[in-house]
Tab-separated table of C-alpha atoms and ligand atoms in Angstrom:
chain	number	residue	atom	x	y	z
I	1	MET	CA	0.000	0.000	0.000
I	2	PRO	CA	1.423	3.446	-0.863
I	3	LYS	CA	2.412	6.000	1.756
I	4	MET	CA	-0.312	8.582	2.209
I	5	PRO	CA	0.729	12.252	2.404
I	6	GLN	CA	-0.286	13.870	5.680
I	7	LEU	CA	-2.609	16.488	4.295
I	8	GLY	CA	-5.847	17.600	5.795
I	9	ALA	CA	-8.878	17.752	3.568
I	10	THR	CA	-12.068	19.711	3.673
I	11	LEU	CA	-14.946	17.943	1.985
I	12	SER	CA	-17.856	20.154	1.080
I	13	SER	CA	-21.524	19.384	1.671
I	14	ASP	CA	-22.143	18.227	-1.911
I	15	ILE	CA	-19.695	15.419	-1.236
I	16	THR	CA	-20.888	14.530	2.262
I	17	LEU	CA	-24.356	14.123	0.793
I	18	LEU	CA	-22.962	11.642	-1.634
I	19	PHE	CA	-21.507	9.423	1.049
I	20	LEU	CA	-24.915	8.940	2.537
I	21	CYS	CA	-25.694	6.740	-0.466
I	22	HIS	CA	-22.738	4.579	0.430
I	23	SER	CA	-23.634	4.365	4.147
I	24	LEU	CA	-20.259	5.887	4.789
I	25	LEU	CA	-21.536	9.104	6.238
I	26	GLU	CA	-21.729	7.853	9.807
I	27	GLU	CA	-18.137	6.656	9.739
I	28	ILE	CA	-16.960	9.905	8.191
I	29	HIS	CA	-18.834	11.974	10.764
I	30	LYS	CA	-17.340	9.944	13.610
I	31	ASN	CA	-13.849	10.743	12.353
I	32	SER	CA	-14.295	14.350	11.276
I	33	HIS	CA	-15.487	17.750	12.453
I	34	PRO	CA	-18.112	19.922	10.736
I	35	CYS	CA	-16.567	22.969	9.095
I	36	ARG	CA	-18.703	26.122	9.023
I	37	LYS	CA	-16.276	29.018	8.805
I	38	ILE	CA	-12.686	30.041	8.207
I	39	ASP	CA	-11.121	32.866	10.234
I	40	TYR	CA	-8.460	34.914	8.454
I	41	VAL	CA	-5.926	36.695	10.685
I	42	ARG	CA	-2.644	38.548	10.203
I	43	ASP	CA	0.610	37.163	11.616
I	44	ASP	CA	0.064	39.203	14.819
I	45	LEU	CA	-3.404	37.549	15.074
I	46	SER	CA	-5.283	40.765	14.268
I	47	LYS	CA	-8.451	39.954	12.338
I	48	VAL	CA	-8.667	40.206	8.540
I	49	GLY	CA	-12.117	38.659	8.108
I	50	VAL	CA	-14.202	35.510	8.093
I	51	MET	CA	-15.377	33.252	5.306
I	52	ASP	CA	-18.721	32.095	6.605
I	53	ALA	CA	-20.140	29.001	4.918
I	54	GLY	CA	-23.573	29.928	6.327
I	55	ASN	CA	-26.047	27.319	7.436
I	56	GLN	CA	-24.999	24.534	5.083
I	57	LYS	CA	-27.138	21.934	6.806
I	58	SER	CA	-30.367	23.793	6.213
I	59	ARG	CA	-29.347	25.115	2.763
I	60	TYR	CA	-27.743	21.991	1.275
I	61	GLY	CA	-28.764	19.207	3.675
I	62	TYR	CA	-25.297	18.485	5.079
I	63	ASN	CA	-22.268	20.247	6.499
I	64	GLY	CA	-18.830	20.265	4.931
I	65	VAL	CA	-16.369	18.332	7.099
I	66	LEU	CA	-12.702	18.442	8.034
I	67	ILE	CA	-10.935	15.085	8.109
I	68	THR	CA	-7.304	13.952	7.830
I	69	ARG	CA	-6.394	12.456	4.483
I	70	PRO	CA	-5.154	9.069	5.817
I	71	THR	CA	-8.348	8.638	7.865
I	72	PHE	CA	-10.577	9.399	4.884
I	73	TYR	CA	-8.470	7.189	2.613
I	74	ASN	CA	-8.600	4.256	5.046
I	75	ILE	CA	-12.390	4.543	5.418
I	76	LEU	CA	-12.813	4.378	1.645
I	77	LEU	CA	-10.261	1.599	1.267
I	78	SER	CA	-11.989	-0.536	3.910
I	79	LYS	CA	-15.064	-0.747	1.614
I	80	VAL	CA	-13.210	-1.978	-1.477
I	81	PRO	CA	-12.773	-5.763	-1.809
I	82	LYS	CA	-9.049	-6.538	-1.498
I	83	GLU	CA	-8.901	-8.526	-4.734
I	84	LYS	CA	-10.020	-5.464	-6.736
I	85	ILE	CA	-6.791	-3.551	-6.096
I	86	GLN	CA	-3.313	-4.330	-7.392
I	87	TRP	CA	-0.597	-2.305	-5.673
I	88	GLY	CA	2.771	-1.191	-6.980
I	89	LYS	CA	2.022	-1.136	-10.726
I	90	ARG	CA	3.323	1.969	-12.500
I	91	MET	CA	1.776	2.552	-15.911
I	92	ILE	CA	4.381	3.198	-18.595
I	93	GLY	CA	2.642	2.373	-21.868
I	94	LEU	CA	-0.797	2.553	-23.474
I	95	LYS	CA	-2.271	1.057	-26.659
I	96	GLN	CA	-5.900	1.212	-27.726
I	97	ASP	CA	-8.025	0.511	-30.770
I	98	GLU	CA	-11.633	-0.159	-31.805
I	99	HIS	CA	-11.825	-3.290	-29.681
I	100	SER	CA	-9.790	-2.907	-26.480
I	101	VAL	CA	-7.244	-0.959	-24.467
I	102	GLU	CA	-3.983	-2.339	-23.122
I	103	ILE	CA	-1.564	-0.847	-20.622
I	104	GLU	CA	1.973	-1.806	-19.763
I	105	CYS	CA	3.072	-1.409	-16.142
I	106	GLU	CA	6.330	-1.690	-14.266
I	107	ASP	CA	5.850	-4.062	-11.383
I	108	ASN	CA	7.450	-2.370	-8.403
I	109	LEU	CA	6.420	-5.056	-5.938
I	110	VAL	CA	8.409	-7.901	-7.431
I	111	VAL	CA	11.665	-8.237	-5.482
I	112	GLN	CA	14.636	-7.489	-7.705
I	113	THR	CA	17.273	-10.161	-7.724
I	114	GLY	CA	19.356	-8.865	-10.605
I	115	GLU	CA	21.930	-6.104	-10.663
I	116	GLU	CA	21.130	-2.746	-9.252
I	117	GLY	CA	19.460	-0.597	-11.901
I	118	ALA	CA	18.284	-3.632	-13.890
I	119	ALA	CA	14.960	-3.194	-15.702
I	120	LYS	CA	11.913	-3.889	-13.565
I	121	PRO	CA	9.565	-6.668	-14.650
I	122	LYS	CA	6.689	-5.565	-16.854
I	123	VAL	CA	3.106	-6.650	-16.701
I	124	LEU	CA	0.256	-6.100	-19.214
I	125	PHE	CA	-3.417	-5.429	-18.480
I	126	LYS	CA	-6.141	-5.498	-21.127
I	127	GLY	CA	-9.698	-4.170	-20.816
I	128	ASP	CA	-12.651	-2.356	-22.382
I	129	ILE	CA	-11.941	1.066	-20.890
I	130	LEU	CA	-9.130	2.854	-19.066
I	131	ILE	CA	-9.851	5.593	-16.506
I	132	GLY	CA	-6.837	7.842	-15.910
I	133	ALA	CA	-7.160	8.882	-12.255
I	134	ASP	CA	-3.395	9.164	-11.869
I	135	GLY	CA	-3.029	12.740	-10.712
I	136	ALA	CA	-1.528	15.978	-12.004
I	137	TYR	CA	1.339	14.300	-13.913
I	138	SER	CA	-0.953	11.678	-15.354
I	139	SER	CA	0.911	9.117	-17.399
I	140	VAL	CA	-2.426	8.130	-18.964
I	141	ARG	CA	-2.957	11.730	-20.117
I	142	ARG	CA	0.565	11.975	-21.521
I	143	HIS	CA	0.215	8.737	-23.512
I	144	MET	CA	-3.306	9.578	-24.665
I	145	TYR	CA	-2.282	13.029	-25.934
I	146	GLN	CA	0.785	11.590	-27.683
I	147	ALA	CA	-1.346	8.959	-29.426
I	148	MET	CA	-3.811	11.637	-30.549
I	149	LYS	CA	-0.970	13.704	-31.981
I	150	ASP	CA	0.403	10.641	-33.767
I	151	GLU	CA	-3.036	10.070	-35.273
I	152	GLY	CA	-3.031	13.646	-36.587
I	153	ILE	CA	-5.601	14.967	-34.097
I	154	GLU	CA	-4.877	18.564	-33.208
I	155	LEU	CA	-4.907	19.313	-29.472
I	156	PRO	CA	-5.393	22.793	-28.001
I	157	GLU	CA	-2.018	24.440	-27.327
I	158	THR	CA	-2.908	24.920	-23.656
I	159	ASP	CA	-3.333	21.168	-23.206
I	160	MET	CA	0.236	20.593	-24.397
I	161	ALA	CA	1.740	23.344	-22.194
I	162	PRO	CA	3.292	22.388	-18.831
I	163	LEU	CA	1.489	22.910	-15.536
I	164	ARG	CA	1.812	26.336	-13.952
I	165	PHE	CA	3.702	26.583	-10.647
I	166	ASP	CA	4.042	29.545	-8.437
I	167	SER	CA	3.987	28.262	-4.873
I	168	ASN	CA	5.426	25.595	-2.682
I	169	CYS	CA	3.930	24.114	0.410
I	170	VAL	CA	4.852	22.178	3.561
I	171	VAL	CA	2.146	20.318	5.472
I	172	GLY	CA	2.206	18.439	8.749
I	173	VAL	CA	0.012	16.786	11.345
I	174	THR	CA	1.305	16.879	14.922
I	175	GLU	CA	1.607	14.004	17.340
I	176	GLU	CA	-1.426	13.554	19.619
I	177	LEU	CA	-1.913	16.606	21.814
I	178	THR	CA	-4.006	17.173	24.920
I	179	GLU	CA	-6.932	19.507	25.489
I	180	LYS	CA	-4.974	20.934	28.409
I	181	GLU	CA	-2.262	22.104	26.016
I	182	TYR	CA	-4.666	23.187	23.248
I	183	PRO	CA	-8.197	23.724	24.653
I	184	ALA	CA	-9.565	24.272	21.101
I	185	LEU	CA	-9.270	20.485	20.572
I	186	GLY	CA	-12.256	20.120	22.905
I	187	ASN	CA	-14.514	22.214	20.651
I	188	ARG	CA	-14.953	19.345	18.183
I	189	SER	CA	-15.175	21.944	15.428
I	190	GLY	CA	-13.703	21.848	11.916
I	191	ASP	CA	-13.654	25.642	11.661
I	192	PHE	CA	-10.082	26.661	10.975
I	193	TYR	CA	-7.662	29.584	10.785
I	194	VAL	CA	-5.597	31.045	7.984
I	195	ILE	CA	-2.740	33.364	8.946
I	196	ILE	CA	-1.871	35.766	6.134
I	197	GLY	CA	1.798	36.815	6.183
I	198	LYS	CA	2.413	40.550	6.156
I	199	GLU	CA	5.712	40.946	4.305
I	200	ARG	CA	5.587	37.928	2.034
I	201	ALA	CA	2.931	35.999	0.104
I	202	ILE	CA	2.696	33.284	2.749
I	203	GLN	CA	-0.380	31.663	4.262
I	204	VAL	CA	-0.414	29.319	7.237
I	205	TYR	CA	-3.486	27.094	7.643
I	206	LEU	CA	-4.196	25.670	11.101
I	207	PHE	CA	-6.721	22.896	11.742
I	208	THR	CA	-7.930	20.862	14.737
I	209	PHE	CA	-8.488	17.237	13.777
I	210	ALA	CA	-10.785	14.677	15.390
I	211	GLU	CA	-7.765	12.530	16.409
I	212	ASN	CA	-6.639	15.267	18.871
I	213	ARG	CA	-3.947	16.489	16.542
I	214	LEU	CA	-3.346	19.889	15.020
I	215	GLY	CA	-2.742	20.141	11.291
I	216	TRP	CA	-0.708	22.894	9.664
I	217	GLN	CA	-0.043	23.872	6.086
I	218	ILE	CA	2.386	26.595	5.010
I	219	CYS	CA	1.975	27.875	1.453
I	220	GLY	CA	4.537	30.315	0.088
I	221	GLN	CA	4.807	31.935	-3.315
I	222	MET	CA	8.143	31.245	-5.031
I	223	ASP	CA	10.390	34.205	-5.764
I	224	LYS	CA	11.257	33.111	-9.307
I	225	PRO	CA	8.771	30.459	-10.431
I	226	GLU	CA	9.915	30.853	-14.046
I	227	GLU	CA	13.242	29.243	-13.094
I	228	TYR	CA	11.537	25.985	-12.169
I	229	ASP	CA	10.612	23.243	-14.571
I	230	GLU	CA	7.736	20.764	-14.303
I	231	LYS	CA	10.048	17.746	-14.535
I	232	ASP	CA	12.068	18.945	-11.533
I	233	PHE	CA	9.064	18.500	-9.291
I	234	ARG	CA	7.740	15.341	-10.812
I	235	PHE	CA	10.489	13.410	-9.156
I	236	SER	CA	10.333	15.346	-5.878
I	237	ASP	CA	13.543	17.080	-6.790
I	238	TRP	CA	12.854	19.692	-4.233
I	239	LYS	CA	15.721	20.543	-1.954
I	240	PRO	CA	14.939	19.771	1.704
I	241	THR	CA	16.275	23.214	2.611
I	242	ALA	CA	13.354	24.795	0.751
I	243	ALA	CA	10.982	23.200	3.286
I	244	ASP	CA	13.155	24.310	6.184
I	245	GLU	CA	13.311	27.853	4.826
I	246	LEU	CA	9.531	28.042	4.562
I	247	CYS	CA	9.151	26.743	8.131
I	248	GLU	CA	11.754	29.197	9.447
I	249	MET	CA	9.881	32.135	7.891
I	250	VAL	CA	6.746	31.440	9.934
I	251	ARG	CA	8.117	29.861	13.093
I	252	HIS	CA	7.576	33.011	15.130
I	253	TYR	CA	3.946	33.540	13.961
I	254	LYS	CA	1.521	33.399	16.864
I	255	ASN	CA	-0.780	30.389	16.800
I	256	PRO	CA	-4.442	31.300	17.502
I	257	TYR	CA	-4.812	27.932	19.299
I	258	GLY	CA	-1.907	28.832	21.660
I	259	GLY	CA	1.888	29.240	21.478
I	260	THR	CA	3.558	29.671	18.099
I	261	VAL	CA	3.504	27.938	14.719
I	262	GLY	CA	7.060	26.785	15.531
I	263	ASP	CA	5.725	24.772	18.505
I	264	LEU	CA	3.533	22.773	16.107
I	265	ILE	CA	6.378	22.202	13.653
I	266	ASP	CA	8.505	20.870	16.519
I	267	ARG	CA	5.756	18.478	17.599
I	268	THR	CA	5.327	17.001	14.125
I	269	PRO	CA	7.051	13.650	13.583
I	270	LYS	CA	9.056	13.493	10.315
I	271	GLU	CA	6.767	10.829	8.847
I	272	ARG	CA	3.788	13.153	9.320
I	273	LEU	CA	5.360	15.908	7.265
I	274	SER	CA	5.062	16.338	3.495
I	275	LYS	CA	6.427	18.779	0.956
I	276	VAL	CA	4.316	19.502	-2.087
I	277	MET	CA	4.504	21.826	-5.039
I	278	LEU	CA	1.378	23.775	-5.832
I	279	GLU	CA	0.509	23.864	-9.492
I	280	ASP	CA	-2.692	24.423	-11.410
I	281	LYS	CA	-4.069	23.727	-14.843
I	282	TYR	CA	-7.343	22.961	-16.558
I	283	PHE	CA	-7.149	20.529	-19.495
I	284	SER	CA	-9.854	20.625	-22.132
I	285	THR	CA	-9.308	17.175	-23.692
I	286	TRP	CA	-10.698	14.505	-21.366
I	287	PHE	CA	-11.162	11.409	-23.468
I	288	HIS	CA	-10.108	9.586	-26.607
I	289	LYS	CA	-11.407	6.237	-27.820
I	290	ARG	CA	-11.531	3.931	-24.771
I	291	THR	CA	-9.561	6.148	-22.392
I	292	VAL	CA	-10.977	8.864	-20.138
I	293	LEU	CA	-9.477	11.167	-17.493
I	294	MET	CA	-10.792	12.291	-14.120
I	295	GLY	CA	-9.630	14.277	-11.068
I	296	ASP	CA	-6.279	16.067	-11.044
I	297	ALA	CA	-5.395	14.334	-14.323
I	298	CYS	CA	-7.739	16.737	-16.156
I	299	HIS	CA	-8.191	19.658	-13.703
I	300	LYS	CA	-5.488	20.404	-11.174
I	301	HIS	CA	-6.747	23.003	-8.699
I	302	LEU	CA	-4.719	25.037	-6.240
I	303	PRO	CA	-5.622	23.856	-2.730
I	304	PHE	CA	-6.779	27.289	-1.508
I	305	GLY	CA	-10.445	26.635	-2.227
I	306	GLY	CA	-10.310	23.069	-0.789
I	307	GLN	CA	-11.852	21.749	-4.014
I	308	GLY	CA	-9.452	19.296	-5.718
I	309	ALA	CA	-10.611	16.078	-4.065
I	310	ASN	CA	-14.234	17.269	-4.085
I	311	GLN	CA	-14.076	17.752	-7.829
I	312	ALA	CA	-12.387	14.384	-8.354
I	313	ILE	CA	-15.155	12.653	-6.394
I	314	LEU	CA	-17.848	14.487	-8.382
I	315	ASP	CA	-16.155	13.305	-11.591
I	316	SER	CA	-16.303	9.716	-10.409
I	317	VAL	CA	-20.041	9.820	-9.613
I	318	HIS	CA	-20.970	11.360	-12.950
I	319	LEU	CA	-18.711	8.960	-14.836
I	320	VAL	CA	-20.168	5.912	-13.060
I	321	ASN	CA	-23.711	7.128	-13.814
I	322	GLN	CA	-22.873	7.574	-17.488
I	323	LEU	CA	-21.373	4.082	-17.695
I	324	TYR	CA	-24.155	2.387	-15.745
I	325	GLY	CA	-26.320	0.091	-17.842
I	326	ILE	CA	-24.079	0.377	-20.911
I	327	PRO	CA	-25.567	-2.159	-23.370
I	328	SER	CA	-22.286	-3.272	-24.991
I	329	ASN	CA	-18.530	-2.729	-24.918
I	330	SER	CA	-18.604	-1.195	-28.418
I	331	LEU	CA	-16.602	1.965	-29.010
I	332	ALA	CA	-19.845	3.735	-30.010
I	333	ASP	CA	-21.530	3.036	-26.643
I	334	ILE	CA	-18.382	3.925	-24.694
I	335	THR	CA	-17.980	7.191	-26.621
I	336	LYS	CA	-21.599	8.077	-25.802
I	337	SER	CA	-20.870	7.642	-22.076
I	338	PHE	CA	-17.594	9.589	-22.144
I	339	GLN	CA	-19.106	12.421	-24.183
I	340	ALA	CA	-22.063	12.797	-21.770
I	341	TYR	CA	-19.676	12.767	-18.779
I	342	TYR	CA	-17.509	15.436	-20.405
I	343	ASP	CA	-20.457	17.620	-21.496
I	344	TYR	CA	-21.877	17.720	-17.983
I	345	ARG	CA	-18.740	17.794	-15.824
I	346	SER	CA	-16.270	19.949	-17.730
I	347	PRO	CA	-18.117	23.333	-17.529
I	348	ASN	CA	-18.567	22.930	-13.756
I	349	ALA	CA	-14.958	21.832	-13.178
I	350	LYS	CA	-13.779	24.819	-15.241
I	351	GLU	CA	-15.888	27.285	-13.220
I	352	VAL	CA	-14.545	25.877	-9.938
I	353	PHE	CA	-11.017	26.045	-11.362
I	354	LYS	CA	-11.487	29.762	-12.059
I	355	SER	CA	-12.832	30.448	-8.568
I	356	THR	CA	-10.018	28.582	-6.779
I	357	THR	CA	-7.475	30.569	-8.809
I	358	MET	CA	-9.289	33.755	-7.791
I	359	VAL	CA	-9.243	32.771	-4.076
I	360	ALA	CA	-5.494	32.094	-4.395
I	361	ASN	CA	-4.947	35.553	-5.904
I	362	VAL	CA	-7.008	37.269	-3.204
I	363	LEU	CA	-4.952	35.550	-0.488
I	364	SER	CA	-1.520	36.006	-2.061
I	365	ALA	CA	-1.588	39.537	-3.478
I	366	ARG	CA	0.360	42.210	-1.538
I	367	GLY	CA	-0.246	45.938	-1.043
I	368	PHE	CA	-2.969	48.338	0.017
I	369	VAL	CA	-5.463	47.522	-2.751
I	370	SER	CA	-5.131	43.794	-2.015
I	371	ASP	CA	-5.691	44.494	1.689
I	372	MET	CA	-8.911	46.289	0.764
I	373	VAL	CA	-10.050	43.450	-1.494
I	374	ARG	CA	-9.459	40.968	1.348
I	375	PHE	CA	-11.292	43.260	3.779
I	376	VAL	CA	-14.383	43.267	1.530
I	377	ALA	CA	-14.179	39.667	0.312
I	378	LEU	CA	-13.601	38.127	3.742
I	379	GLY	CA	-16.552	39.024	5.870
I	380	HIS	CA	-17.877	42.282	4.493
I	381	LEU	CA	-19.859	40.930	1.582
I	382	PRO	CA	-23.638	41.246	1.762
I	383	GLU	CA	-25.142	37.929	2.883
I	384	PHE	CA	-26.888	37.295	-0.430
I	385	ILE	CA	-23.595	37.560	-2.366
I	386	ASN	CA	-21.904	35.263	0.138
I	387	ASN	CA	-24.756	32.769	-0.283
I	388	LEU	CA	-24.502	32.983	-4.058
I	389	GLY	CA	-20.810	32.026	-3.873
I	390	MET	CA	-21.520	29.129	-1.502
I	391	ASP	CA	-24.446	27.935	-3.643
I	392	GLY	CA	-22.154	27.865	-6.679
I	393	MET	CA	-19.913	25.346	-4.891
I	394	ASN	CA	-22.716	23.245	-3.418
I	395	THR	CA	-25.461	22.876	-5.970
I	396	ASP	CA	-23.954	20.012	-7.954
I	397	ARG	CA	-25.070	17.306	-5.533
I	398	PRO	CA	-25.223	14.143	-7.600
I	399	TYR	CA	-26.214	10.685	-6.447
I	400	LEU	CA	-25.692	7.309	-8.032
I	401	CYS	CA	-28.586	6.539	-10.382
I	402	PHE	CA	-28.936	2.925	-9.214
I	403	LEU	CA	-29.382	3.878	-5.529
I	404	PRO	CA	-32.366	5.658	-3.962
I	405	PRO	CA	-31.930	9.440	-3.816
I	406	PRO	CA	-30.712	10.576	-0.409
I	407	PRO	CA	-33.066	12.435	1.934
I	408	GLY	CA	-32.290	15.859	3.420
I	409	GLN	CA	-31.727	17.931	0.309
I	410	GLY	CA	-31.896	21.322	2.057
I	411	THR	CA	-33.674	24.475	0.922
I	412	VAL	CA	-31.338	25.243	-2.005
I	413	MET	CA	-32.280	22.838	-4.750
I	414	PRO	CA	-29.440	20.921	-6.402
I	415	THR	CA	-28.810	21.599	-10.079
I	416	PRO	CA	-30.620	19.066	-12.251
I	417	GLN	CA	-28.515	15.956	-12.742
I	418	ALA	CA	-27.396	14.687	-16.093
I	419	VAL	CA	-29.577	11.875	-17.426
I	420	PRO	CA	-27.343	8.792	-17.559
I	421	VAL	CA	-27.250	7.981	-21.273
I	422	HIS	CA	-27.661	4.231	-20.957
I	423	TYR	CA	-29.824	4.045	-17.826
I	424	LYS	CA	-33.135	2.293	-18.394
I	425	GLY	CA	-34.502	2.433	-14.805
I	426	GLY	CA	-37.174	4.796	-13.483
I	427	PRO	CA	-36.798	8.540	-14.142
I	428	MET	CA	-34.212	10.204	-11.920
I	429	ALA	CA	-35.347	13.180	-9.879
I	430	ALA	CA	-34.581	16.502	-11.555
I	431	ALA	CA	-32.411	15.140	-14.334
I	432	VAL	CA	-31.485	17.012	-17.513
I	433	PRO	CA	-30.353	15.534	-20.808
I	434	VAL	CA	-26.775	16.296	-21.885
I	435	GLY	CA	-24.944	15.940	-25.164
I	436	ASP	CA	-26.688	14.871	-28.322
I	437	GLN	CA	-28.950	12.176	-26.940
B	501	LIG	C1	-1.539	20.905	0.259
B	501	LIG	C2	-2.800	20.398	-0.369
B	501	LIG	C3	-4.017	20.524	0.320
B	501	LIG	C4	-5.210	20.092	-0.271
B	501	LIG	N1	-6.386	20.240	0.408
B	501	LIG	C5	-7.545	19.843	-0.165
B	501	LIG	C6	-8.802	19.991	0.531
B	501	LIG	O1	-8.840	20.495	1.644
B	501	LIG	N2	-9.938	19.564	-0.079
B	501	LIG	C7	-9.930	18.997	-1.325
B	501	LIG	O2	-11.007	18.619	-1.833
B	501	LIG	N3	-8.753	18.848	-2.008
B	501	LIG	C8	-7.578	19.245	-1.460
B	501	LIG	N4	-6.387	19.094	-2.140
B	501	LIG	C9	-6.402	18.526	-3.517
B	501	LIG	C10	-6.496	16.992	-3.524
B	501	LIG	O3	-5.453	16.438	-2.775
B	501	LIG	C11	-6.369	16.493	-4.961
B	501	LIG	O4	-7.194	17.252	-5.813
B	501	LIG	C12	-6.808	15.011	-5.040
B	501	LIG	O5	-5.933	14.219	-4.282
B	501	LIG	C13	-6.817	14.543	-6.497
B	501	LIG	O6	-7.132	13.201	-6.531
B	501	LIG	P1	-6.722	12.296	-7.782
B	501	LIG	O7	-7.193	10.926	-7.440
B	501	LIG	O8	-7.185	12.928	-9.040
B	501	LIG	O9	-5.120	12.340	-7.829
B	501	LIG	P2	-4.057	11.895	-6.743
B	501	LIG	O10	-4.595	12.045	-5.359
B	501	LIG	O11	-2.797	12.610	-7.106
B	501	LIG	O12	-3.878	10.320	-7.000
B	501	LIG	C14	-3.217	9.828	-8.152
B	501	LIG	C15	-2.777	8.403	-7.885
B	501	LIG	O13	-2.246	7.869	-9.106
B	501	LIG	C16	-1.016	7.210	-8.831
B	501	LIG	N5	-0.171	7.269	-10.044
B	501	LIG	C17	0.469	8.316	-10.580
B	501	LIG	N6	1.142	7.982	-11.684
B	501	LIG	C18	0.898	6.663	-11.884
B	501	LIG	C19	1.322	5.713	-12.873
B	501	LIG	N7	2.123	6.028	-13.897
B	501	LIG	N8	0.878	4.433	-12.754
B	501	LIG	C20	0.059	4.049	-11.732
B	501	LIG	N9	-0.361	4.914	-10.768
B	501	LIG	C21	0.059	6.194	-10.844
B	501	LIG	C22	-0.413	7.994	-7.666
B	501	LIG	O14	0.519	7.181	-6.966
B	501	LIG	C23	-1.668	8.297	-6.834
B	501	LIG	O15	-1.971	7.253	-5.971
B	501	LIG	C24	-5.187	19.512	-1.561
B	501	LIG	C25	-3.957	19.363	-2.246
B	501	LIG	C26	-2.791	19.807	-1.653
B	501	LIG	C27	-1.490	19.655	-2.406
């Protein structure tokens, strides 16, 4: 099983609603805290503003939650039959035609007996479809785009351009702490703080997790992002000193939960610390023949809006719905599913991509005008505008077409769902046709 980075994750109410269908909600609630607001403060703890999510339960039926990534991952993993997952296979090749798709993988689990550096054993998998859910540097995407080029299909220039970087990030989750040391742990609340650095474009996120740990995330804009190259980061070629430097810059910041940010860094075991590069990019080509992309592989969001995993999960529900009941494994039927998935999901993913980029700009920009924008945007917006923004992020609340719709929809109606193209069951509540069906 791969090592899981120690990142916290906020899951918004559209997603928590979804888990109800999978009877996972109870388990998630037991291991998470509801998140209703984010307090923004300066590095001396003076107040900048609040991002109030409003009454999500009454508006959308469920609250967004704050949960650690390994906890969430393990809950999901516990529901998947063991035999359905093969670990340690790295995809390195892709071939597809009218009839099937085949991938070649390096088998990283087979113990190497040969010389150091000898080629790893290869293994082939063949199937009807391939879903590329392999993250920002998707090997599936790379191979799919290359094949399209080789076939003379013109791709948009932006799809071929590298991902855009401008920030780096260090995240950690402390050892277990006591309520005596940090009384906020007793509040059982997922509301969290963001400290906005005064001199530099730095933000420090501070969370209280259900496991009596504090989570922290330091995001800092790079001085000369143009000097960095995508391939440098792909292989974690990020000097350890860069993480130390970022930590040193914020060590002295006061921690709203008590003490300083440095205290939390010192109480974080090395294995609970991760360094990540922050990049973003929206791709407009999502499928070709029998291969389709989802999640970060086709829309890599900056983490500032807490949307990346949410969007990936939404992709998966819509894709499953569009594949459900498919009458054959013909390329025509598969294309119909992929096209409907793309037509419905891509405009929403693109809108969310734009808003997360905007949030990042609002938080990172320096100077008087930026201070004023933050003052207005964080807590001084009229309630109806605030609600409009929240509604935009919470109205796509899909459910799986072969399960009963979940109760508790809230007062803000979800956007009509896409009609699954091959589904022959009863009519789904509030569904709209997509594509050319
Ligand atoms: C600091 C930080 C904080 C974040 N906070 C939030 C948050 O609060 N809320 C939220 O919703 N999102 C958040 N995100 C974003 C979220 O983590 C991602 O959007 C999400 O993990 C994307 O899921 P994915 O499955 O598409 O890709 P990934 O999680 O990247 O998974 C891809 C998988 O594919 C595997 N893989 C890669 N290449 C290959 C290959 N060649 N062969 C086989 N397997 C391969 C990888 O090992 C990995 O397991 C945050 C991100 C960061 C960096």
